[in-house]
Coordinates of C-alpha atoms in Angstrom, one line a residue:
X1 CA 0.0 -0.1 0.0
X2 CA 1.1 3.5 -0.8
X3 CA 3.1 5.4 2.0
X4 CA 0.9 8.1 1.9
X5 CA -2.3 6.2 2.4
X6 CA -0.7 4.4 5.3
X7 CA 0.1 7.7 6.9
X8 CA -3.6 9.1 6.5
X9 CA -4.8 5.7 7.7
X10 CA -2.7 5.9 10.8
X11 CA -3.7 9.5 11.3
X12 CA -7.3 8.9 10.9
X13 CA -7.2 6.0 13.3
X14 CA -5.3 7.7 16.0
X15 CA -7.6 10.5 15.6
X16 CA -10.7 8.4 16.4
X17 CA -8.7 6.3 19.4
X18 CA -7.9 9.8 21.0
X19 CA -11.5 10.8 20.7
X20 CA -12.5 7.5 22.7
X21 CA -11.0 9.2 25.8
X22 CA -13.7 12.1 25.8
X23 CA -17.7 12.2 25.9
X24 CA -19.1 10.7 22.5
X25 CA -20.2 13.1 20.2
X26 CA -22.9 13.0 17.4
X27 CA -20.5 12.3 14.4
X28 CA -18.3 10.1 16.2
X29 CA -19.7 7.2 14.0
X30 CA -18.2 8.5 10.9
X31 CA -14.8 9.4 12.1
X32 CA -14.8 5.8 13.5
X33 CA -15.6 4.2 10.1
X34 CA -13.2 6.6 8.2
X35 CA -10.0 4.6 8.3
X36 CA -12.0 1.6 6.8
X37 CA -13.5 3.5 4.4
X38 CA -10.0 4.7 3.2
X39 CA -9.1 1.0 2.9
X40 CA -12.2 0.5 0.9
X41 CA -11.5 3.5 -1.6
X42 CA -8.0 1.9 -1.9
X43 CA -9.5 -1.6 -2.8
X44 CA -12.1 0.2 -5.4
X45 CA -9.0 1.8 -7.4
X46 CA -7.0 -1.4 -7.6
X47 CA -8.5 -2.2 -11.2
X48 CA -6.9 -5.5 -11.8
X49 CA -7.3 -6.9 -8.4
X50 CA -8.9 -10.3 -8.6
X51 CA -12.3 -10.7 -6.6
X52 CA -12.1 -7.0 -5.9
X53 CA -15.7 -7.0 -5.1
X54 CA -15.7 -9.8 -2.4
X55 CA -12.6 -8.0 -0.8
X56 CA -14.7 -4.4 -1.1
X57 CA -17.7 -6.1 0.6
X58 CA -15.8 -7.2 3.4
X59 CA -14.3 -3.9 4.2
X60 CA -17.6 -2.2 3.8
X61 CA -19.3 -4.7 5.9
X62 CA -16.7 -3.8 8.6
X63 CA -17.4 0.0 8.2
X64 CA -21.0 -0.7 8.6
X65 CA -20.1 -2.6 11.9
X66 CA -18.2 0.3 13.2
X67 CA -21.0 2.6 12.7
X68 CA -23.9 0.4 14.0
X69 CA -21.9 -0.5 17.2
X70 CA -21.3 3.2 17.6
X71 CA -24.8 4.4 17.0
X72 CA -27.3 4.9 19.9
X73 CA -29.9 2.6 18.0
X74 CA -31.9 -0.4 19.3
X75 CA -30.1 -3.7 18.9
X76 CA -26.9 -1.9 17.7
X77 CA -24.8 -4.8 19.2
X78 CA -26.6 -7.6 17.2
X79 CA -26.5 -5.5 14.2
X80 CA -22.9 -4.5 14.3
X81 CA -22.2 -8.1 15.4
X82 CA -24.0 -9.4 12.4
X83 CA -22.3 -6.9 10.1
X84 CA -18.7 -8.0 11.4
X85 CA -19.9 -11.9 10.9
X86 CA -20.6 -11.2 7.4
X87 CA -17.2 -9.3 7.0
X88 CA -15.5 -12.4 8.3
X89 CA -17.2 -14.7 5.7
X90 CA -16.3 -12.5 3.0
X91 CA -12.7 -12.3 4.2
X92 CA -12.6 -16.2 4.2
X93 CA -14.1 -16.6 0.9
X94 CA -11.6 -14.2 -0.8
X95 CA -8.8 -15.9 1.0
X96 CA -10.1 -19.3 -0.1
X97 CA -9.1 -18.7 -3.6
X98 CA -5.3 -19.2 -2.7
X99 CA -5.3 -21.6 0.2
X100 CA -2.9 -24.4 1.2
X101 CA -3.9 -26.4 4.1
X102 CA -0.4 -27.9 4.6
X103 CA 0.5 -24.4 5.8
X104 CA -1.8 -25.0 8.9
X105 CA 0.3 -26.7 11.7
X106 CA -0.9 -28.6 14.7
X107 CA 0.5 -26.1 17.0
X108 CA -1.5 -23.4 15.6
X109 CA -4.6 -25.5 15.7
X110 CA -3.9 -26.5 19.2
X111 CA -3.4 -22.9 20.4
X112 CA -6.6 -21.8 18.9
X113 CA -8.5 -24.5 20.2
X114 CA -7.2 -23.6 23.7
X115 CA -8.1 -20.0 23.3
X116 CA -11.8 -20.8 21.9
X117 CA -12.2 -23.1 24.8
X118 CA -11.1 -20.4 27.4
X119 CA -12.9 -17.6 26.0
X120 CA -16.3 -19.9 25.8
X121 CA -15.8 -20.8 29.4
X122 CA -15.3 -17.1 30.3
X123 CA -18.3 -15.9 28.2
X124 CA -20.9 -18.7 28.2
X125 CA -22.1 -17.9 32.0
X126 CA -22.2 -14.1 31.2
X127 CA -23.9 -13.5 27.8
X128 CA -27.6 -14.8 28.7
X129 CA -29.8 -14.2 25.6
X130 CA -26.9 -13.5 23.5
X131 CA -25.3 -17.0 23.5
X132 CA -26.6 -18.3 20.1
X133 CA -25.1 -14.9 18.2
X134 CA -21.9 -15.0 20.3
X135 CA -21.2 -18.7 19.2
X136 CA -22.2 -18.0 15.7
X137 CA -19.5 -15.2 15.8
X138 CA -16.9 -17.5 17.0
X139 CA -17.6 -19.8 14.1
X140 CA -17.1 -17.1 11.5
X141 CA -13.9 -15.4 13.1
X142 CA -12.5 -18.9 13.5
X143 CA -13.2 -19.4 9.6
X144 CA -11.4 -16.1 8.9
X145 CA -8.5 -16.8 11.3
X146 CA -7.8 -20.4 9.7
X147 CA -8.1 -18.9 5.9
X148 CA -5.6 -16.3 7.0
X149 CA -3.2 -18.9 8.3
X150 CA -3.5 -21.4 5.1
X151 CA -3.2 -18.4 2.5
X152 CA -0.6 -19.1 0.1
X153 CA 1.8 -16.1 0.7
X154 CA 5.3 -15.9 1.8
X155 CA 4.6 -12.8 4.1
X156 CA 3.0 -12.8 7.7
X157 CA 0.9 -10.0 7.2
X158 CA -2.3 -12.0 7.0
X159 CA -1.8 -14.1 9.9
X160 CA -0.7 -10.9 12.1
X161 CA -3.9 -9.3 11.1
X162 CA -5.9 -12.5 11.9
X163 CA -4.4 -12.5 15.3
X164 CA -5.0 -8.7 16.0
X165 CA -8.6 -9.2 15.0
X166 CA -9.0 -11.9 17.6
X167 CA -7.2 -10.0 20.0
X168 CA -9.3 -6.9 19.5
X169 CA -12.8 -8.9 19.5
X170 CA -11.7 -10.8 22.5
X171 CA -10.9 -7.7 24.6
X172 CA -14.1 -6.0 23.4
X173 CA -16.1 -9.1 24.6
X174 CA -14.3 -9.3 28.0
X175 CA -15.0 -5.9 28.6
X176 CA -18.7 -6.0 27.6
X177 CA -19.6 -9.1 29.3
X178 CA -16.8 -10.2 32.2
X179 CA -15.2 -7.1 33.5
X180 CA -14.5 -3.6 32.5
X181 CA -10.9 -3.4 31.2
X182 CA -8.8 0.0 32.0
X183 CA -8.3 2.1 28.6
X184 CA -10.5 -0.6 26.7
X185 CA -11.5 1.7 23.9
X186 CA -7.9 2.3 23.1
X187 CA -6.8 -1.2 23.5
X188 CA -9.7 -2.5 21.3
X189 CA -9.6 0.1 18.6
X190 CA -5.8 0.2 18.2
X191 CA -5.6 -3.5 17.7
X192 CA -8.7 -3.4 15.4
X193 CA -7.3 -0.7 13.2
X194 CA -4.1 -2.6 12.8
X195 CA -5.7 -5.9 12.3
X196 CA -8.0 -4.3 9.4
X197 CA -4.9 -2.8 7.8
X198 CA -2.8 -5.8 7.9
X199 CA -5.7 -8.0 6.5
X200 CA -6.5 -5.6 3.9
X201 CA -2.8 -5.2 2.5
X202 CA -2.2 -8.8 2.9
X203 CA -5.4 -9.7 0.8
X204 CA -4.3 -7.2 -1.9
X205 CA -0.5 -8.7 -1.8
X206 CA -1.9 -12.1 -1.9
X207 CA -4.0 -11.5 -4.8
X208 CA -1.1 -9.9 -6.6
X209 CA 1.4 -12.5 -5.8
X210 CA -1.1 -15.4 -7.1
X211 CA -2.7 -13.7 -9.9
X212 CA -2.8 -15.8 -13.0
X213 CA -1.5 -19.1 -10.8

């Protein structure tokens, strides 16, 4: 990705992260989604990018999730969760075009299994009526996670992005259902913006590396 776009993305992300330390304001949802919308514009301008619309759909779904979670509307959490679930499915579908299951190691599977079991043991007693959507979300984020780890690319960009996305969602869930975290907005949003950047750039690089193969 062009250095100028990276700098603008970082400044937009930093701008929103800093505003979370203050009282919410009416148009905060737009600033929250602005870094992700910048990624969408970047993908849109890549004329020769294979399966561009699938990747664009994943990024725009994420932006919708950002705004829905930030808006003071009824069922905002479920709507936002659904938008992000769709984003994970689209990311996984995009990555599946260039998958190689031999890249997935027993160690990765084992660590992720321990993570999922640990999170479920913590969350299940606390989520109440949201158990079904939370479980469904774990399924789709797992799909995205493993799709990133089996992608046929020589770099670790996608893997870093997937780990950061799981980290961000885990921090958000812990804060929402288990115990308030200090500086949770900074921790959640910083890891989230980094995750989206690494995943989007990793997807574009992956498509370029394997185009025509």
